[in-house]
Structure formats: structure tokens, C-alpha cells
mmCIF file of C-alpha atoms and ligand atoms in Angstrom:
data_model
loop_
_atom_site.group_PDB
_atom_site.id
_atom_site.type_symbol
_atom_site.label_atom_id
_atom_site.label_comp_id
_atom_site.label_asym_id
_atom_site.label_seq_id
_atom_site.Cartn_x
_atom_site.Cartn_y
_atom_site.Cartn_z
ATOM 1 C CA UNK A 834 -16.145 -49.616 -77.973
ATOM 2 C CA UNK A 835 -14.175 -47.717 -80.669
ATOM 3 C CA UNK A 836 -10.440 -47.552 -80.479
ATOM 4 C CA UNK A 837 -9.574 -44.236 -78.095
ATOM 5 C CA UNK A 838 -7.753 -42.596 -81.352
ATOM 6 C CA UNK A 839 -11.117 -42.539 -83.015
ATOM 7 C CA UNK A 840 -12.941 -41.367 -79.745
ATOM 8 C CA UNK A 841 -10.557 -38.507 -79.190
ATOM 9 C CA UNK A 842 -11.819 -37.025 -82.597
ATOM 10 C CA UNK A 843 -15.322 -37.693 -82.146
ATOM 11 C CA UNK A 844 -17.783 -34.930 -82.917
ATOM 12 C CA UNK A 845 -21.608 -35.200 -82.460
ATOM 13 C CA UNK A 846 -23.456 -35.105 -85.904
ATOM 14 C CA UNK A 847 -25.065 -31.959 -86.927
ATOM 15 C CA UNK A 848 -28.075 -31.350 -84.563
ATOM 16 C CA UNK A 849 -30.728 -28.807 -83.984
ATOM 17 C CA UNK A 850 -29.603 -26.429 -81.332
ATOM 18 C CA UNK A 851 -30.970 -26.991 -77.784
ATOM 19 C CA UNK A 852 -33.250 -23.975 -78.148
ATOM 20 C CA UNK A 853 -34.493 -25.588 -81.454
ATOM 21 C CA UNK A 854 -35.051 -28.976 -79.497
ATOM 22 C CA UNK A 855 -37.129 -27.089 -76.820
ATOM 23 C CA UNK A 856 -39.234 -25.615 -79.372
ATOM 24 C CA UNK A 857 -39.461 -28.834 -81.337
ATOM 25 C CA UNK A 858 -40.540 -30.931 -78.527
ATOM 26 C CA UNK A 859 -42.573 -28.286 -76.636
ATOM 27 C CA UNK A 860 -40.389 -28.471 -73.744
ATOM 28 C CA UNK A 861 -41.568 -25.434 -71.379
ATOM 29 C CA UNK A 862 -39.721 -25.547 -68.237
ATOM 30 C CA UNK A 863 -41.913 -26.791 -65.345
ATOM 31 C CA UNK A 864 -41.463 -24.133 -63.061
ATOM 32 C CA UNK A 865 -42.950 -26.276 -60.175
ATOM 33 C CA UNK A 866 -40.451 -28.572 -60.845
ATOM 34 C CA UNK A 867 -37.580 -25.845 -60.657
ATOM 35 C CA UNK A 868 -36.565 -26.897 -64.160
ATOM 36 C CA UNK A 869 -33.900 -24.074 -65.412
ATOM 37 C CA UNK A 870 -31.879 -24.833 -68.119
ATOM 38 C CA UNK A 871 -28.719 -24.056 -69.569
ATOM 39 C CA UNK A 872 -28.517 -23.535 -73.259
ATOM 40 C CA UNK A 873 -25.275 -21.791 -73.829
ATOM 41 C CA UNK A 874 -22.882 -24.478 -75.013
ATOM 42 C CA UNK A 875 -19.786 -22.473 -73.659
ATOM 43 C CA UNK A 876 -20.965 -22.688 -70.146
ATOM 44 C CA UNK A 877 -21.808 -26.477 -70.409
ATOM 45 C CA UNK A 878 -18.458 -27.224 -72.079
ATOM 46 C CA UNK A 879 -16.874 -25.274 -68.918
ATOM 47 C CA UNK A 880 -18.863 -27.592 -66.574
ATOM 48 C CA UNK A 881 -17.679 -30.616 -68.520
ATOM 49 C CA UNK A 882 -14.114 -29.198 -68.514
ATOM 50 C CA UNK A 883 -13.908 -28.747 -64.717
ATOM 51 C CA UNK A 884 -15.178 -32.373 -64.127
ATOM 52 C CA UNK A 885 -11.748 -33.766 -65.326
ATOM 53 C CA UNK A 886 -10.446 -35.558 -67.996
ATOM 54 C CA UNK A 887 -13.247 -37.729 -69.392
ATOM 55 C CA UNK A 888 -11.415 -39.339 -72.253
ATOM 56 C CA UNK A 889 -12.801 -43.111 -72.393
ATOM 57 C CA UNK A 890 -14.766 -42.232 -69.074
ATOM 58 C CA UNK A 891 -18.036 -43.660 -68.217
ATOM 59 C CA UNK A 892 -20.259 -40.804 -67.258
ATOM 60 C CA UNK A 893 -23.622 -40.744 -65.204
ATOM 61 C CA UNK A 894 -25.382 -37.526 -65.959
ATOM 62 C CA UNK A 895 -28.382 -36.855 -63.511
ATOM 63 C CA UNK A 896 -31.345 -34.832 -64.799
ATOM 64 C CA UNK A 897 -30.065 -34.139 -68.428
ATOM 65 C CA UNK A 898 -33.652 -32.095 -69.421
ATOM 66 C CA UNK A 899 -33.024 -30.847 -73.045
ATOM 67 C CA UNK A 900 -29.458 -32.020 -73.125
ATOM 68 C CA UNK A 901 -27.083 -29.163 -73.087
ATOM 69 C CA UNK A 902 -24.535 -30.765 -70.489
ATOM 70 C CA UNK A 903 -25.299 -33.998 -72.353
ATOM 71 C CA UNK A 904 -23.935 -32.530 -75.726
ATOM 72 C CA UNK A 905 -20.762 -31.167 -73.858
ATOM 73 C CA UNK A 906 -20.242 -34.822 -72.395
ATOM 74 C CA UNK A 907 -20.583 -36.448 -75.338
ATOM 75 C CA UNK A 908 -18.222 -34.187 -77.230
ATOM 76 C CA UNK A 909 -15.531 -34.707 -74.563
ATOM 77 C CA UNK A 910 -14.411 -38.273 -76.028
ATOM 78 C CA UNK A 911 -16.277 -40.346 -73.268
ATOM 79 C CA UNK A 912 -16.716 -44.109 -73.508
ATOM 80 C CA UNK A 913 -20.257 -43.861 -72.632
ATOM 81 C CA UNK A 914 -22.826 -41.721 -71.009
ATOM 82 C CA UNK A 915 -25.653 -42.986 -68.886
ATOM 83 C CA UNK A 916 -28.455 -40.363 -68.353
ATOM 84 C CA UNK A 917 -31.267 -40.653 -66.102
ATOM 85 C CA UNK A 918 -34.198 -38.345 -66.585
ATOM 86 C CA UNK A 919 -37.453 -38.352 -64.648
ATOM 87 C CA UNK A 920 -39.732 -36.136 -66.854
ATOM 88 C CA UNK A 921 -40.758 -38.228 -69.965
ATOM 89 C CA UNK A 922 -41.306 -35.212 -72.178
ATOM 90 C CA UNK A 923 -37.328 -34.906 -72.572
ATOM 91 C CA UNK A 924 -36.761 -38.449 -73.678
ATOM 92 C CA UNK A 925 -37.397 -37.966 -77.369
ATOM 93 C CA UNK A 926 -34.983 -34.841 -77.600
ATOM 94 C CA UNK A 927 -32.437 -37.116 -75.825
ATOM 95 C CA UNK A 928 -33.158 -40.116 -78.180
ATOM 96 C CA UNK A 929 -32.275 -37.639 -81.066
ATOM 97 C CA UNK A 930 -28.808 -36.828 -79.208
ATOM 98 C CA UNK A 931 -28.463 -40.643 -79.008
ATOM 99 C CA UNK A 932 -29.135 -41.167 -82.730
ATOM 100 C CA UNK A 933 -26.276 -38.785 -83.305
ATOM 101 C CA UNK A 934 -23.883 -40.347 -81.262
ATOM 102 C CA UNK A 935 -24.316 -43.966 -81.999
ATOM 103 C CA UNK A 936 -23.771 -46.446 -79.142
ATOM 104 C CA UNK A 937 -22.641 -43.882 -76.635
ATOM 105 C CA UNK A 938 -25.709 -42.406 -75.122
ATOM 106 C CA UNK A 939 -27.838 -44.681 -72.828
ATOM 107 C CA UNK A 940 -31.261 -43.106 -71.834
ATOM 108 C CA UNK A 941 -33.115 -44.511 -68.791
ATOM 109 C CA UNK A 942 -36.574 -42.921 -67.853
ATOM 110 C CA UNK A 943 -36.107 -42.888 -64.040
ATOM 111 C CA UNK A 944 -35.581 -41.168 -60.654
ATOM 112 C CA UNK A 945 -31.963 -40.399 -59.576
ATOM 113 C CA UNK A 946 -32.972 -40.734 -56.045
ATOM 114 C CA UNK A 947 -33.587 -44.315 -56.527
ATOM 115 C CA UNK A 948 -31.620 -45.489 -59.634
ATOM 116 C CA UNK A 949 -28.988 -48.265 -59.015
ATOM 117 C CA UNK A 950 -25.888 -46.806 -60.734
ATOM 118 C CA UNK A 951 -23.659 -49.415 -58.836
ATOM 119 C CA UNK A 952 -25.090 -51.933 -61.358
ATOM 120 C CA UNK A 953 -24.932 -49.936 -64.504
ATOM 121 C CA UNK A 954 -21.244 -49.773 -65.686
ATOM 122 C CA UNK A 955 -18.946 -52.736 -66.095
ATOM 123 C CA UNK A 956 -17.240 -54.377 -63.284
ATOM 124 C CA UNK A 957 -13.909 -53.725 -64.781
ATOM 125 C CA UNK A 958 -14.023 -50.285 -64.033
ATOM 126 C CA UNK A 959 -13.726 -50.794 -60.401
ATOM 127 C CA UNK A 960 -10.663 -49.780 -58.770
ATOM 128 C CA UNK A 961 -9.345 -50.298 -55.155
ATOM 129 C CA UNK A 962 -10.225 -47.252 -52.920
ATOM 130 C CA UNK A 963 -6.727 -46.419 -52.205
ATOM 131 C CA UNK A 964 -6.086 -46.173 -55.900
ATOM 132 C CA UNK A 965 -6.447 -43.110 -58.069
ATOM 133 C CA UNK A 966 -10.403 -42.446 -58.944
ATOM 134 C CA UNK A 967 -12.091 -44.840 -61.454
ATOM 135 C CA UNK A 968 -13.009 -43.539 -64.758
ATOM 136 C CA UNK A 969 -16.312 -43.008 -63.718
ATOM 137 C CA UNK A 970 -17.901 -39.467 -63.309
ATOM 138 C CA UNK A 971 -20.936 -37.970 -61.948
ATOM 139 C CA UNK A 972 -22.289 -34.825 -63.491
ATOM 140 C CA UNK A 973 -25.295 -32.984 -63.246
ATOM 141 C CA UNK A 974 -27.634 -29.810 -62.922
ATOM 142 C CA UNK A 975 -30.368 -30.914 -60.960
ATOM 143 C CA UNK A 976 -33.137 -28.928 -59.295
ATOM 144 C CA UNK A 977 -32.126 -27.741 -55.979
ATOM 145 C CA UNK A 978 -34.933 -29.479 -54.144
ATOM 146 C CA UNK A 979 -33.196 -32.696 -55.491
ATOM 147 C CA UNK A 980 -29.367 -31.993 -55.453
ATOM 148 C CA UNK A 981 -29.322 -31.413 -51.620
ATOM 149 C CA UNK A 982 -30.864 -34.622 -50.555
ATOM 150 C CA UNK A 983 -29.157 -36.265 -53.178
ATOM 151 C CA UNK A 984 -25.742 -35.285 -51.969
ATOM 152 C CA UNK A 985 -26.492 -36.156 -48.522
ATOM 153 C CA UNK A 986 -27.432 -39.761 -49.622
ATOM 154 C CA UNK A 987 -24.404 -39.826 -51.742
ATOM 155 C CA UNK A 988 -22.116 -38.636 -48.969
ATOM 156 C CA UNK A 989 -23.463 -41.770 -46.762
ATOM 157 C CA UNK A 990 -22.818 -44.067 -49.875
ATOM 158 C CA UNK A 991 -19.198 -42.714 -49.903
ATOM 159 C CA UNK A 992 -18.945 -43.545 -46.295
ATOM 160 C CA UNK A 993 -19.992 -46.949 -46.874
ATOM 161 C CA UNK A 994 -18.494 -47.287 -50.215
ATOM 162 C CA UNK A 995 -21.686 -48.240 -51.943
ATOM 163 C CA UNK A 996 -23.830 -46.938 -54.685
ATOM 164 C CA UNK A 997 -21.607 -44.803 -57.063
ATOM 165 C CA UNK A 998 -18.739 -45.553 -54.829
ATOM 166 C CA UNK A 999 -18.432 -49.346 -55.590
ATOM 167 C CA UNK A 1000 -16.065 -48.325 -58.575
ATOM 168 C CA UNK A 1001 -13.795 -46.699 -56.107
ATOM 169 C CA UNK A 1002 -13.583 -43.083 -55.403
ATOM 170 C CA UNK A 1003 -15.861 -41.690 -57.992
ATOM 171 C CA UNK A 1004 -15.797 -37.933 -58.704
ATOM 172 C CA UNK A 1005 -19.011 -35.841 -58.925
ATOM 173 C CA UNK A 1006 -19.430 -32.266 -60.462
ATOM 174 C CA UNK A 1007 -22.801 -30.985 -59.398
ATOM 175 C CA UNK A 1008 -24.599 -27.918 -59.306
ATOM 176 C CA UNK A 1009 -26.196 -26.459 -56.115
ATOM 177 C CA UNK A 1010 -27.928 -22.982 -55.374
ATOM 178 C CA UNK A 1011 -24.778 -20.678 -54.792
ATOM 179 C CA UNK A 1012 -25.238 -20.286 -50.945
ATOM 180 C CA UNK A 1013 -25.282 -24.464 -50.620
ATOM 181 C CA UNK A 1014 -22.434 -24.530 -52.884
ATOM 182 C CA UNK A 1015 -20.600 -22.007 -50.308
ATOM 183 C CA UNK A 1016 -21.643 -23.818 -47.576
ATOM 184 C CA UNK A 1017 -20.273 -26.999 -48.849
ATOM 185 C CA UNK A 1018 -16.807 -25.664 -49.267
ATOM 186 C CA UNK A 1019 -16.847 -23.239 -46.267
ATOM 187 C CA UNK A 1020 -13.578 -23.354 -44.339
ATOM 188 C CA UNK A 1021 -13.340 -23.159 -40.485
ATOM 189 C CA UNK A 1022 -14.748 -19.684 -38.847
ATOM 190 C CA UNK A 1023 -16.450 -18.507 -42.017
ATOM 191 C CA UNK A 1024 -19.994 -17.450 -41.730
ATOM 192 C CA UNK A 1025 -21.146 -19.957 -44.342
ATOM 193 C CA UNK A 1026 -19.629 -22.822 -42.204
ATOM 194 C CA UNK A 1027 -22.562 -25.479 -41.552
ATOM 195 C CA UNK A 1028 -23.637 -29.090 -41.007
ATOM 196 C CA UNK A 1029 -23.251 -29.476 -45.016
ATOM 197 C CA UNK A 1030 -19.379 -28.207 -44.687
ATOM 198 C CA UNK A 1031 -18.398 -30.903 -42.008
ATOM 199 C CA UNK A 1032 -20.466 -33.672 -43.864
ATOM 200 C CA UNK A 1033 -18.978 -33.073 -47.136
ATOM 201 C CA UNK A 1034 -15.354 -32.238 -45.988
ATOM 202 C CA UNK A 1035 -14.631 -35.016 -43.575
ATOM 203 C CA UNK A 1036 -15.181 -37.410 -46.753
ATOM 204 C CA UNK A 1037 -14.052 -35.354 -49.676
ATOM 205 C CA UNK A 1038 -11.969 -32.998 -51.159
ATOM 206 C CA UNK A 1039 -14.628 -30.246 -52.005
ATOM 207 C CA UNK A 1040 -14.350 -27.388 -54.589
ATOM 208 C CA UNK A 1041 -16.552 -24.911 -55.352
ATOM 209 C CA UNK A 1042 -15.234 -24.355 -58.816
ATOM 210 C CA UNK A 1043 -17.284 -21.358 -60.196
ATOM 211 C CA UNK A 1044 -20.553 -19.498 -59.815
ATOM 212 C CA UNK A 1045 -23.062 -19.289 -62.728
ATOM 213 C CA UNK A 1046 -25.103 -16.016 -62.754
ATOM 214 C CA UNK A 1047 -29.045 -16.940 -62.579
ATOM 215 C CA UNK A 1048 -29.330 -15.024 -66.051
ATOM 216 C CA UNK A 1049 -27.466 -17.674 -67.786
ATOM 217 C CA UNK A 1050 -30.627 -20.132 -67.355
ATOM 218 C CA UNK A 1051 -34.075 -20.339 -68.954
ATOM 219 C CA UNK A 1052 -36.158 -19.409 -67.302
ATOM 220 C CA UNK A 1053 -34.006 -17.385 -64.834
ATOM 221 C CA UNK A 1054 -33.995 -18.718 -61.452
ATOM 222 C CA UNK A 1055 -34.225 -16.323 -58.460
ATOM 223 C CA UNK A 1056 -30.490 -17.384 -57.352
ATOM 224 C CA UNK A 1057 -27.099 -17.824 -58.713
ATOM 225 C CA UNK A 1058 -25.598 -21.357 -59.219
ATOM 226 C CA UNK A 1059 -22.400 -22.867 -57.878
ATOM 227 C CA UNK A 1060 -20.549 -25.881 -59.318
ATOM 228 C CA UNK A 1061 -19.086 -28.139 -56.879
ATOM 229 C CA UNK A 1062 -16.615 -30.811 -57.507
ATOM 230 C CA UNK A 1063 -16.009 -33.584 -55.254
ATOM 231 C CA UNK A 1064 -13.410 -36.316 -54.741
ATOM 232 C CA UNK A 1065 -13.721 -38.674 -52.185
ATOM 233 C CA UNK A 1066 -10.462 -38.883 -49.725
ATOM 234 C CA UNK A 1067 -8.560 -42.107 -49.313
ATOM 235 C CA UNK A 1068 -8.963 -41.690 -45.653
ATOM 236 C CA UNK A 1069 -11.905 -39.883 -44.347
ATOM 237 C CA UNK A 1070 -11.052 -37.174 -41.764
ATOM 238 C CA UNK A 1071 -13.387 -38.961 -39.293
ATOM 239 C CA UNK A 1072 -13.545 -42.645 -38.925
ATOM 240 C CA UNK A 1073 -16.769 -43.011 -37.292
ATOM 241 C CA UNK A 1074 -20.243 -44.216 -38.737
ATOM 242 C CA UNK A 1075 -21.943 -41.748 -40.803
ATOM 243 C CA UNK A 1076 -25.091 -41.703 -38.786
ATOM 244 C CA UNK A 1077 -22.976 -40.938 -35.653
ATOM 245 C CA UNK A 1078 -20.970 -38.082 -37.300
ATOM 246 C CA UNK A 1079 -24.278 -36.822 -38.520
ATOM 247 C CA UNK A 1080 -25.912 -36.719 -35.020
ATOM 248 C CA UNK A 1081 -23.033 -34.968 -33.734
ATOM 249 C CA UNK A 1082 -22.780 -32.267 -36.182
ATOM 250 C CA UNK A 1083 -26.692 -31.744 -36.460
ATOM 251 C CA UNK A 1084 -26.684 -31.264 -32.622
ATOM 252 C CA UNK A 1085 -23.740 -28.703 -32.797
ATOM 253 C CA UNK A 1086 -25.241 -26.619 -35.455
ATOM 254 C CA UNK A 1087 -28.921 -26.653 -34.051
ATOM 255 C CA UNK A 1088 -27.735 -23.587 -31.884
ATOM 256 C CA UNK A 1089 -25.392 -22.131 -34.543
ATOM 257 C CA UNK A 1090 -25.008 -18.741 -32.754
ATOM 258 C CA UNK A 1091 -24.503 -19.995 -29.307
ATOM 259 C CA UNK A 1092 -21.338 -21.710 -27.793
ATOM 260 C CA UNK A 1093 -20.905 -25.247 -29.010
ATOM 261 C CA UNK A 1094 -21.603 -26.743 -25.629
ATOM 262 C CA UNK A 1095 -25.224 -25.807 -25.935
ATOM 263 C CA UNK A 1096 -25.760 -27.982 -29.025
ATOM 264 C CA UNK A 1097 -23.505 -30.716 -27.994
ATOM 265 C CA UNK A 1098 -25.587 -31.027 -24.515
ATOM 266 C CA UNK A 1099 -28.606 -32.192 -26.348
ATOM 267 C CA UNK A 1100 -26.730 -35.218 -27.110
ATOM 268 C CA UNK A 1101 -27.386 -36.314 -23.672
ATOM 269 C CA UNK A 1102 -30.725 -36.832 -21.411
ATOM 270 C CA UNK A 1103 -31.616 -33.901 -19.083
ATOM 271 C CA UNK A 1104 -30.536 -35.729 -15.969
ATOM 272 C CA UNK A 1105 -26.961 -36.292 -17.042
ATOM 273 C CA UNK A 1106 -26.697 -33.370 -19.456
ATOM 274 C CA UNK A 1107 -24.150 -30.927 -17.559
ATOM 275 C CA UNK A 1108 -21.997 -33.626 -16.342
ATOM 276 C CA UNK A 1109 -21.711 -35.524 -19.689
ATOM 277 C CA UNK A 1110 -21.239 -32.452 -21.790
ATOM 278 C CA UNK A 1111 -18.601 -31.344 -19.567
ATOM 279 C CA UNK A 1112 -16.777 -34.811 -19.808
ATOM 280 C CA UNK A 1113 -17.229 -34.731 -23.592
ATOM 281 C CA UNK A 1114 -15.601 -31.712 -24.010
ATOM 282 C CA UNK A 1115 -12.810 -32.176 -21.781
ATOM 283 C CA UNK A 1116 -11.913 -35.590 -23.133
ATOM 284 C CA UNK A 1117 -12.091 -34.224 -26.666
ATOM 285 C CA UNK A 1118 -9.871 -31.293 -25.547
ATOM 286 C CA UNK A 1119 -12.461 -28.847 -27.151
ATOM 287 C CA UNK A 1120 -12.961 -25.049 -25.828
ATOM 288 C CA UNK A 1121 -16.966 -25.105 -24.899
ATOM 289 C CA UNK A 1122 -16.897 -21.547 -25.728
ATOM 290 C CA UNK A 1123 -16.132 -22.002 -29.279
ATOM 291 C CA UNK A 1124 -19.183 -21.267 -31.844
ATOM 292 C CA UNK A 1125 -20.212 -24.093 -33.986
ATOM 293 C CA UNK A 1126 -18.754 -22.469 -36.991
ATOM 294 C CA UNK A 1127 -15.237 -22.033 -35.287
ATOM 295 C CA UNK A 1128 -14.697 -25.760 -34.679
ATOM 296 C CA UNK A 1129 -12.437 -27.510 -37.006
ATOM 297 C CA UNK A 1130 -12.628 -30.891 -38.411
ATOM 298 C CA UNK A 1131 -10.037 -32.531 -36.267
ATOM 299 C CA UNK A 1132 -12.220 -31.111 -33.398
ATOM 300 C CA UNK A 1133 -15.232 -32.618 -34.897
ATOM 301 C CA UNK A 1134 -13.096 -36.013 -35.070
ATOM 302 C CA UNK A 1135 -12.306 -35.869 -31.369
ATOM 303 C CA UNK A 1136 -15.892 -35.165 -30.325
ATOM 304 C CA UNK A 1137 -17.191 -37.952 -32.540
ATOM 305 C CA UNK A 1138 -14.383 -40.419 -31.141
ATOM 306 C CA UNK A 1139 -15.277 -39.378 -27.456
ATOM 307 C CA UNK A 1140 -19.164 -39.460 -28.107
ATOM 308 C CA UNK A 1141 -18.546 -43.003 -29.716
ATOM 309 C CA UNK A 1142 -16.736 -44.017 -26.564
ATOM 310 C CA UNK A 1143 -19.618 -42.966 -24.411
ATOM 311 C CA UNK A 1144 -22.115 -44.696 -26.545
ATOM 312 C CA UNK A 1145 -20.177 -48.011 -26.278
ATOM 313 C CA UNK A 1146 -20.289 -47.394 -22.353
ATOM 314 C CA UNK A 1147 -23.877 -46.647 -22.383
ATOM 315 C CA UNK A 1148 -25.815 -48.682 -24.969
ATOM 316 C CA UNK A 1149 -28.912 -46.353 -24.562
ATOM 317 C CA UNK A 1150 -27.307 -43.048 -25.280
ATOM 318 C CA UNK A 1151 -27.137 -43.399 -29.221
ATOM 319 C CA UNK A 1152 -30.871 -43.781 -29.297
ATOM 320 C CA UNK A 1153 -31.531 -40.842 -27.135
ATOM 321 C CA UNK A 1154 -32.962 -37.766 -28.944
ATOM 322 C CA UNK A 1155 -33.649 -34.605 -27.360
ATOM 323 C CA UNK A 1156 -36.519 -33.731 -29.744
ATOM 324 C CA UNK A 1157 -38.214 -37.001 -29.194
ATOM 325 C CA UNK A 1158 -37.813 -36.217 -25.398
ATOM 326 C CA UNK A 1159 -39.387 -33.029 -25.827
ATOM 327 C CA UNK A 1160 -42.344 -34.554 -27.791
ATOM 328 C CA UNK A 1161 -42.896 -37.009 -25.159
ATOM 329 C CA UNK A 1162 -42.990 -34.378 -22.513
ATOM 330 C CA UNK A 1163 -45.384 -32.327 -24.427
ATOM 331 C CA UNK A 1164 -47.935 -35.028 -24.998
ATOM 332 C CA UNK A 1165 -47.543 -36.217 -21.356
ATOM 333 C CA UNK A 1166 -48.480 -32.565 -20.368
ATOM 334 C CA UNK A 1167 -51.407 -32.701 -22.833
ATOM 335 C CA UNK A 1168 -52.715 -35.891 -21.507
ATOM 336 C CA UNK A 1169 -52.233 -34.406 -17.890
ATOM 337 C CA UNK A 1170 -54.349 -31.431 -18.947
ATOM 338 C CA UNK A 1171 -57.048 -33.334 -20.649
ATOM 339 C CA UNK A 1172 -57.518 -35.700 -17.743
ATOM 340 C CA UNK A 1173 -57.783 -32.713 -15.108
ATOM 341 C CA UNK A 1174 -60.348 -31.120 -17.560
ATOM 342 C CA UNK A 1175 -62.308 -34.157 -17.607
ATOM 343 C CA UNK A 1176 -62.314 -34.296 -13.757
ATOM 344 C CA UNK A 1177 -63.722 -30.808 -13.625
ATOM 345 C CA UNK A 1178 -66.407 -31.356 -15.923
HETATM 346 N N1 SAM B 1146 -29.498 -30.703 -66.912
HETATM 347 C C1 SAM B 1146 -30.329 -29.717 -67.793
HETATM 348 C C2 SAM B 1146 -29.678 -28.359 -68.153
HETATM 349 O O1 SAM B 1146 -28.786 -28.059 -67.198
HETATM 350 O O2 SAM B 1146 -30.261 -27.546 -68.794
HETATM 351 C C3 SAM B 1146 -31.759 -29.571 -67.044
HETATM 352 C C4 SAM B 1146 -31.710 -29.074 -65.714
HETATM 353 S S1 SAM B 1146 -33.132 -28.855 -64.802
HETATM 354 C C5 SAM B 1146 -32.621 -27.812 -63.479
HETATM 355 C C6 SAM B 1146 -33.234 -30.323 -64.104
HETATM 356 C C7 SAM B 1146 -33.666 -31.731 -64.722
HETATM 357 O O3 SAM B 1146 -33.550 -32.635 -63.826
HETATM 358 C C8 SAM B 1146 -35.090 -31.489 -65.344
HETATM 359 O O4 SAM B 1146 -34.795 -32.205 -66.581
HETATM 360 C C9 SAM B 1146 -35.928 -32.266 -64.502
HETATM 361 O O5 SAM B 1146 -36.836 -33.105 -65.148
HETATM 362 C C10 SAM B 1146 -34.674 -33.738 -63.978
HETATM 363 N N2 SAM B 1146 -34.965 -34.158 -62.781
HETATM 364 C C11 SAM B 1146 -35.724 -33.507 -61.571
HETATM 365 N N3 SAM B 1146 -35.747 -34.340 -60.636
HETATM 366 C C12 SAM B 1146 -35.247 -35.420 -61.230
HETATM 367 C C13 SAM B 1146 -34.980 -36.961 -60.578
HETATM 368 N N4 SAM B 1146 -35.451 -37.121 -59.076
HETATM 369 N N5 SAM B 1146 -34.585 -37.775 -61.265
HETATM 370 C C14 SAM B 1146 -34.137 -37.403 -62.633
HETATM 371 N N6 SAM B 1146 -34.143 -36.329 -62.991
HETATM 372 C C15 SAM B 1146 -34.836 -35.444 -62.333
#
């Protein structure tokens, strides 16, 4: 690695523009793969600036495509940039960037949903969780169909401190469909408040930093795009297993317009539903007539803590699924009807 004085003056060697690279390698966006490219380097620079100070940082870019954000990251005096791209068509263009930034860009042809970034960077970067975040950053503009499952996967990794979080409280700057970005950052009582708001905010400081109009992308997507920054919290606001929090939150929001007791009731088998829901709400000190979007994170914490105690008392409770029960009842009913039909024949 070069000395940091040199890094701070680093500039990419002259290169064709992203538009020229797209032409040169015939990189038409695959619409069915939701490939929308950012060609405006002022915008890609802005995304990278908002990611924080990247001097000497190790950066993992997900889905670099033709390399607009990649260039801005390389210009930010990073120590190393690792990019993971699924579509082989982009590799030669990225290779060109790598040649212009010798020793800085590592290109992997792979899938970000399975790539093991925990093995990719030097061990020496690891910081205790309670310390300041490590000098490791994740940045990316992925298709929306990938960014939402990926953030859910990474939130779970964050709760277990594995995957990208073996290095410590790794910060992430990622794009989402604007509505999803708003949901991720929505505060108590707002109409965008949803399952994603709670799952993200109990684990991270979430900031919807800015919105990029759809017209800035080529080709233009139907929607605008939100850039969201995540910094993992030292102390999660709910200290229960991710799957337990997810179950409580999912149940509450499945009836988002009803009082919260309706969704919470579905955590319990029908025979005990009324009594157990009452007990849960009373012990958690939560008003049953609040709507899901009105529940604060401390209220979710109380609900999760009490539900955990109830699961510890009844070992079958956590495995109970209202949807499974419904499915089973339907299939029993069908079997009964089929039997009756065959008796009649
Ligand atoms: N980051 C580039 C930009 O801003 O111009 C490209 C954005 S385009 C919306 C998304 C990119 O992610 C495409 O290059 C696509 O091939 C890549 N991609 C999609 N799914 C991926 C996956 N599972 N793993 C790695 N790359 C993926």
C-alpha cells in the first residue's frame, strides 16, 4: 500500500467516460434485471461523499455495473476497493478501471447475496464492537429486487456480528426505491412506518440522506431512488434474537390498519389467543388500541421482552405459526370434503 500522503493526491489516469465505456463494451442495461445506471459523476461523487471519510478505507462496492460509483470511490483516496458484480458483461470495463488505478481495485465476478466479505479484508481492520466503526465501508446501487433482501440479510448479520460486521460496526451506504428508503427511516406515527423501520432502527442509526430523481438514471426507472446510510448501534435497542424480533414485528404489521392487539394475537394459538394477548399487552404496558405505526421502538422492546418470557415458559410457543395453522385447517377441511364426496359416490 502507498503512503497516505500519496493516496490523498491519487487521481485515476485519463479514462473514457462511463457513457463511452457502455458503448465500447455494448453494455445495454438489461431491463428485466432492473439495471439502471448512474452516469453523472457529480451524483456518484455525492453518494460517495455521504458515505463518510474514505481516506485509506477498505470499501466493498456491491453491483458496480459500468463503474460510475466505482470511479468516485477510487477518487476518494481509498486503500482498496473490492467490487462484486454478477453480470460478466461488465468485467472488461471494470478491468479498464483497475488498470487505471493499479493495485487498488479487486474485481470479483460473483453474487453479493452469497459472497463472503468477512474473509475479504485484512484481519487487522477488525475493531471491537464498542469502538468507533472500522475503516470498512459498503456502498452500492443495486437493483431493488436485490437491495431489500440484502439489507434484511445484513441486518440479521449485524445482530449476530457476522458477515460484513466481523470487522465491527461497518457502515453502509445503499440505494433503495424511494418508498423503501422512507420506510427504513420512518419515525413513530408516520404513515410510512413499517416492518422495515423497526427492523432497521432497532439495530442501526438510519438516515435517508437524499433522493435521486429517476431521470438521473439510464434507462430511467419508474421510481425515484433514496440513498440511505446505516451505522450499527453499539447497543441494539432490542436485545433479543433477530428471529424473535422479526416474528413479533411481522405479526404486528400484518394488520397495519387495525389496533395492534389484532396482529399480536396471531402470535398465539386460537385456544389461548384472547388471554395470552391480554397478558402480553398488560405486562408490556402497551395500549392495545394503538395502531402498528404508532408503536415506538421502546414499546416493541417491551413486547419482545415479554413474548420472550412467554416463550421460555411454553417451549412450543415460538414454533407456533398462525399461517401454518390456517394451512393445516384448510387441508383438513379439504380432506374431510373429499372423504364425504367419495362416500356419496
Ligand atoms: N452501480 C451501477 C450504477 O450505479 O450505475 C449499476 C447499477 S445497476 C442498478 C445494478 C448492478 O448490480 C448491475 O450491474 C447488476 O448486474 C448488478 N447486480 C444485480 N444483482 C447482483 C447480485 N446479486 N450480485 C452482484 N451484482 C448484482
